[in-house]
Amino acid sequence: MKFALFFILNLLSAGLCVAQVGINTQNPQATLDIISVGNTASTKALSVKNNLGGDIFTIQDNGYTGLSVANPSVLLDLRDGQNNSIIGIGGTSQTPSEVEVGVLKYDPVYRSLDLSEGTQWKQLSANHEKVHVVANLVSTTQIFSQNRTATIINWSKLSDETNSFNAATGIFTAPHGGNFTTSISMTLKDVASYSNNFNAYIVLSLIASSGETVKSLSSYNTEGSTLIKTPSISCTGSFSLTAGQYLRADLYNYLGSDASQLNSYLSIIEN
């Protein structure tokens, strides 16, 4: 009894005096420092099992870790062959620059899984209603002045379930991050040009606040006539937008005189 008490007191004394414990090392560099016996997948540094012998936690000597996986084949392996090999991902208020590239988070507002690209969160998938905007213009009163650029306005919405397109201003605002394919076609009424040798053209631009721009050009040689019959143009582009960024369509008129619309059609579809 005296020997047992002496042994316990010595053990407690050693625990109080020595702040670091080493396993397979005489010179521990941490509170608990373990040096394994190998450095490949053929040996294990740590293995934890339940009372039935099932694997709970495994670390191989190559650094691969398995949760309920005896022989992990990647850095973190959850594939235990059961119907519970899932991982829970939470949200964060940290910015992409704080967490750096390659970090995943869950956004409860948009019910989306987002990936950090270092400067922005990129939405990978989401359980929300996708954008589907369809609008048209028929014989509107908007005038496009010669040698001027103007945003196309006063649309009539045919479809906009997410209420993300302002028909009056012609501006689409992304309700959430995603990729949006935008197409617009436009036909103008007959335009009287300067002369029968005037190099006339119009430029249709899709412009995003993210800095992306897609343009198309239609040119007309007025040789033999000073009247350009129903000039038309179309433009299509795909834009990667974050929530709150916007998109608009502009028309530059260089046909030789002011022009007005005959009809136009617009669609914005989230991919």
Coordinates of C-alpha atoms in Angstrom, one line a residue:
M1 CA 0.0 0.0 0.0
K2 CA 2.8 2.4 0.9
F3 CA 4.5 1.5 -2.4
A4 CA 1.4 2.1 -4.4
L5 CA 0.9 5.5 -2.7
F6 CA 4.5 6.4 -3.3
F7 CA 4.2 5.5 -7.0
I8 CA 1.0 7.6 -7.5
L9 CA 2.6 10.6 -5.8
N10 CA 5.6 10.3 -8.0
L11 CA 3.5 10.1 -11.1
L12 CA 1.5 13.2 -10.1
S13 CA 4.6 15.0 -9.3
A14 CA 6.1 14.2 -12.7
G15 CA 2.8 15.4 -14.4
L16 CA 3.1 18.7 -12.5
C17 CA 6.7 19.3 -13.3
V18 CA 6.9 18.1 -16.9
A19 CA 4.7 20.2 -19.3
Q20 CA 5.4 18.1 -22.4
V21 CA 4.9 14.4 -23.0
G22 CA 6.6 12.5 -25.8
I23 CA 5.7 9.2 -27.4
N24 CA 8.6 7.6 -29.3
T25 CA 10.7 10.8 -28.7
Q26 CA 13.0 11.9 -25.9
N27 CA 12.6 15.6 -26.8
P28 CA 8.9 16.5 -27.2
Q29 CA 8.2 19.8 -28.9
A30 CA 4.6 20.1 -27.9
T31 CA 2.3 19.3 -24.9
L32 CA 1.8 15.9 -26.5
D33 CA 4.4 15.0 -29.2
I34 CA 4.0 11.7 -31.0
I35 CA 6.6 10.3 -33.4
S36 CA 5.2 7.4 -35.4
V37 CA 7.0 4.4 -36.8
G38 CA 6.6 5.1 -40.5
N39 CA 5.8 7.7 -43.2
T40 CA 3.6 5.8 -45.6
A41 CA 0.1 4.5 -45.9
S42 CA 1.2 1.0 -44.8
T43 CA 1.5 2.1 -41.1
K44 CA -0.8 4.1 -38.8
A45 CA 0.0 6.9 -36.4
L46 CA -3.3 6.7 -34.6
S47 CA -6.3 4.3 -34.6
V48 CA -9.4 4.6 -32.5
K49 CA -12.0 1.9 -32.5
N50 CA -15.3 1.3 -30.7
N51 CA -16.1 -1.7 -28.4
L52 CA -17.2 -3.7 -31.5
G53 CA -13.9 -3.2 -33.3
G54 CA -15.4 -0.6 -35.7
D55 CA -13.1 2.1 -36.9
I56 CA -13.8 5.6 -35.5
F57 CA -10.7 7.6 -36.3
T58 CA -7.6 6.7 -38.2
I59 CA -4.4 8.7 -39.1
Q60 CA -2.0 7.0 -41.4
D61 CA 1.7 7.9 -41.4
N62 CA 1.4 9.6 -44.7
G63 CA -1.0 12.1 -43.1
Y64 CA -4.2 10.7 -44.5
T65 CA -7.1 10.8 -42.1
G66 CA -10.2 8.6 -42.0
L67 CA -13.4 9.1 -40.1
S68 CA -14.9 5.7 -39.7
V69 CA -12.6 4.6 -42.5
A70 CA -9.8 2.1 -41.7
N71 CA -7.6 2.9 -44.8
P72 CA -8.2 6.4 -46.0
S73 CA -7.1 7.1 -49.6
V74 CA -7.2 10.9 -49.5
L75 CA -6.2 13.6 -47.0
L76 CA -9.7 13.4 -45.3
D77 CA -11.8 10.4 -46.1
L78 CA -15.4 10.0 -44.9
R79 CA -16.4 7.1 -47.2
D80 CA -17.3 4.4 -44.7
G81 CA -19.6 2.6 -47.1
Q82 CA -22.6 3.5 -44.9
N83 CA -25.5 5.9 -45.7
N84 CA -24.1 8.6 -43.3
S85 CA -20.9 9.7 -45.1
I86 CA -21.9 13.4 -45.1
I87 CA -20.3 16.5 -43.9
G88 CA -22.0 19.5 -42.3
I89 CA -20.9 23.0 -43.5
G90 CA -21.8 26.1 -41.6
G91 CA -21.9 29.8 -42.4
T92 CA -19.4 32.5 -41.7
S93 CA -19.2 36.3 -41.5
Q94 CA -15.6 36.3 -42.6
T95 CA -14.7 37.8 -46.0
P96 CA -13.2 35.7 -48.8
S97 CA -9.8 37.5 -48.4
E98 CA -9.8 36.5 -44.7
V99 CA -10.5 32.8 -45.3
E100 CA -8.5 32.7 -48.5
V101 CA -9.0 30.6 -51.6
G102 CA -10.7 27.2 -51.5
V103 CA -13.0 27.5 -48.5
L104 CA -16.6 26.4 -48.5
K105 CA -19.5 28.0 -46.6
Y106 CA -23.3 27.6 -46.4
D107 CA -25.4 30.8 -47.0
P108 CA -28.7 30.3 -45.1
V109 CA -30.3 33.3 -46.8
Y110 CA -30.0 32.0 -50.3
R111 CA -29.7 28.3 -49.2
S112 CA -26.5 28.1 -51.2
L113 CA -23.1 26.5 -51.1
D114 CA -20.4 29.1 -51.8
L115 CA -16.7 28.8 -52.6
S116 CA -14.2 31.4 -51.7
E117 CA -12.1 32.6 -54.7
G118 CA -10.0 34.9 -52.5
T119 CA -11.8 38.1 -53.5
Q120 CA -15.4 37.0 -53.7
W121 CA -17.8 34.1 -52.7
K122 CA -18.7 32.1 -55.8
Q123 CA -22.1 30.4 -55.5
L124 CA -21.8 26.7 -56.5
S125 CA -25.3 25.6 -56.0
A126 CA -28.5 26.9 -54.4
N127 CA -32.0 26.0 -53.6
H128 CA -33.7 29.2 -54.8
E129 CA -35.8 30.3 -57.7
K130 CA -33.7 31.0 -60.7
V131 CA -33.9 34.2 -62.8
H132 CA -36.1 34.1 -65.9
V133 CA -36.8 37.5 -67.3
V134 CA -38.6 38.1 -70.6
A135 CA -39.5 41.6 -71.8
N136 CA -40.4 43.3 -75.1
L137 CA -40.9 46.8 -76.6
V138 CA -43.3 47.6 -79.3
S139 CA -43.4 51.0 -81.0
T140 CA -42.1 52.9 -78.0
T141 CA -41.6 56.7 -78.0
Q142 CA -37.9 56.5 -77.0
I143 CA -35.7 58.4 -79.4
F144 CA -32.0 57.4 -80.0
S145 CA -30.2 60.6 -81.0
Q146 CA -27.6 60.6 -83.7
N147 CA -24.0 60.0 -82.4
R148 CA -25.3 59.4 -78.9
T149 CA -25.5 56.4 -76.6
A150 CA -28.6 55.7 -74.5
T151 CA -29.9 52.9 -72.2
I152 CA -32.9 51.1 -73.6
I153 CA -35.8 51.9 -71.2
N154 CA -39.6 51.5 -70.8
W155 CA -39.8 47.8 -71.3
S156 CA -42.9 45.7 -70.9
K157 CA -42.2 42.6 -68.7
L158 CA -43.7 39.3 -69.8
S159 CA -42.0 37.2 -67.1
D160 CA -40.0 38.1 -64.0
E161 CA -40.7 35.8 -61.1
T162 CA -37.7 37.1 -59.0
N163 CA -38.7 40.7 -59.6
S164 CA -35.2 41.6 -60.5
F165 CA -35.7 43.6 -63.7
N166 CA -36.8 47.2 -63.6
A167 CA -38.7 47.7 -66.8
A168 CA -38.8 51.5 -66.5
T169 CA -35.0 52.0 -66.2
G170 CA -34.1 48.8 -68.2
I171 CA -31.7 47.7 -65.4
F172 CA -31.5 44.1 -64.2
T173 CA -30.2 43.6 -60.6
A174 CA -28.9 40.1 -59.7
P175 CA -31.0 38.9 -56.7
H176 CA -28.1 36.5 -55.9
G177 CA -24.8 35.4 -57.3
G178 CA -24.8 33.3 -60.5
N179 CA -24.3 33.2 -64.2
F180 CA -26.8 35.0 -66.4
T181 CA -27.2 34.6 -70.1
T182 CA -28.7 37.7 -71.7
S183 CA -30.0 38.1 -75.2
I184 CA -31.5 41.2 -76.8
S185 CA -32.7 41.8 -80.4
M186 CA -33.8 45.2 -81.7
T187 CA -35.4 46.6 -84.8
L188 CA -35.6 50.3 -85.6
K189 CA -37.9 52.2 -87.8
D190 CA -36.7 53.4 -91.2
V191 CA -33.9 56.0 -90.8
A192 CA -33.0 58.8 -93.2
S193 CA -29.2 59.0 -93.5
Y194 CA -27.0 61.9 -94.4
S195 CA -26.2 60.9 -97.9
N196 CA -26.0 57.9 -100.3
N197 CA -22.4 57.3 -99.3
F198 CA -22.6 57.5 -95.6
N199 CA -21.1 54.6 -93.6
A200 CA -23.8 54.1 -91.0
Y201 CA -23.9 51.7 -88.1
I202 CA -25.4 51.0 -84.7
V203 CA -23.7 49.4 -81.7
L204 CA -25.7 47.4 -79.1
S205 CA -23.9 46.8 -75.7
L206 CA -24.7 44.6 -72.7
I207 CA -22.9 46.3 -69.8
A208 CA -22.5 44.8 -66.3
S209 CA -21.4 46.7 -63.2
S210 CA -18.9 43.9 -62.6
G211 CA -16.9 45.4 -65.6
E212 CA -18.0 42.8 -68.2
T213 CA -19.2 44.1 -71.5
V214 CA -20.4 42.4 -74.7
K215 CA -21.0 44.4 -77.9
S216 CA -22.3 43.8 -81.4
L217 CA -22.3 46.1 -84.4
S218 CA -24.5 46.4 -87.5
S219 CA -23.3 48.5 -90.4
Y220 CA -25.0 49.9 -93.4
N221 CA -23.6 51.3 -96.7
T222 CA -26.1 53.8 -97.9
E223 CA -24.8 53.9 -101.5
G224 CA -27.7 54.6 -103.8
S225 CA -30.1 55.6 -101.1
T226 CA -30.4 57.9 -98.1
L227 CA -33.0 55.7 -96.4
I228 CA -32.0 52.8 -94.2
K229 CA -34.9 50.3 -94.1
T230 CA -35.7 48.9 -90.6
P231 CA -32.1 48.5 -89.3
S232 CA -31.8 45.7 -86.8
I233 CA -29.2 44.3 -84.4
S234 CA -28.9 41.6 -81.7
C235 CA -26.5 40.8 -78.9
T236 CA -26.0 37.9 -76.5
G237 CA -23.6 37.5 -73.6
S238 CA -23.1 35.5 -70.4
F239 CA -22.3 37.4 -67.2
S240 CA -21.1 36.2 -63.8
L241 CA -22.7 38.5 -61.2
T242 CA -22.8 38.6 -57.5
A243 CA -25.9 39.7 -55.5
G244 CA -26.6 43.4 -56.1
Q245 CA -24.6 43.8 -59.3
Y246 CA -26.6 45.1 -62.3
L247 CA -26.8 44.8 -66.0
R248 CA -28.2 47.1 -68.7
A249 CA -28.5 47.4 -72.5
D250 CA -27.2 50.5 -74.4
L251 CA -27.6 51.5 -78.0
Y252 CA -25.2 53.8 -79.9
N253 CA -26.7 55.4 -83.0
Y254 CA -24.6 56.4 -85.9
L255 CA -27.1 56.0 -88.7
G256 CA -27.1 59.6 -89.8
S257 CA -30.2 60.9 -88.0
D258 CA -32.3 60.2 -84.9
A259 CA -33.9 56.8 -84.7
S260 CA -36.8 55.3 -82.9
Q261 CA -37.7 51.7 -82.0
L262 CA -40.0 49.4 -84.0
N263 CA -39.7 46.4 -81.6
S264 CA -37.2 44.8 -79.2
Y265 CA -37.0 41.6 -77.2
L266 CA -35.0 40.8 -74.1
S267 CA -34.4 37.6 -72.1
I268 CA -32.2 37.0 -69.1
I269 CA -31.8 33.4 -68.0
E270 CA -29.9 32.1 -65.0
N271 CA -27.7 29.1 -66.0

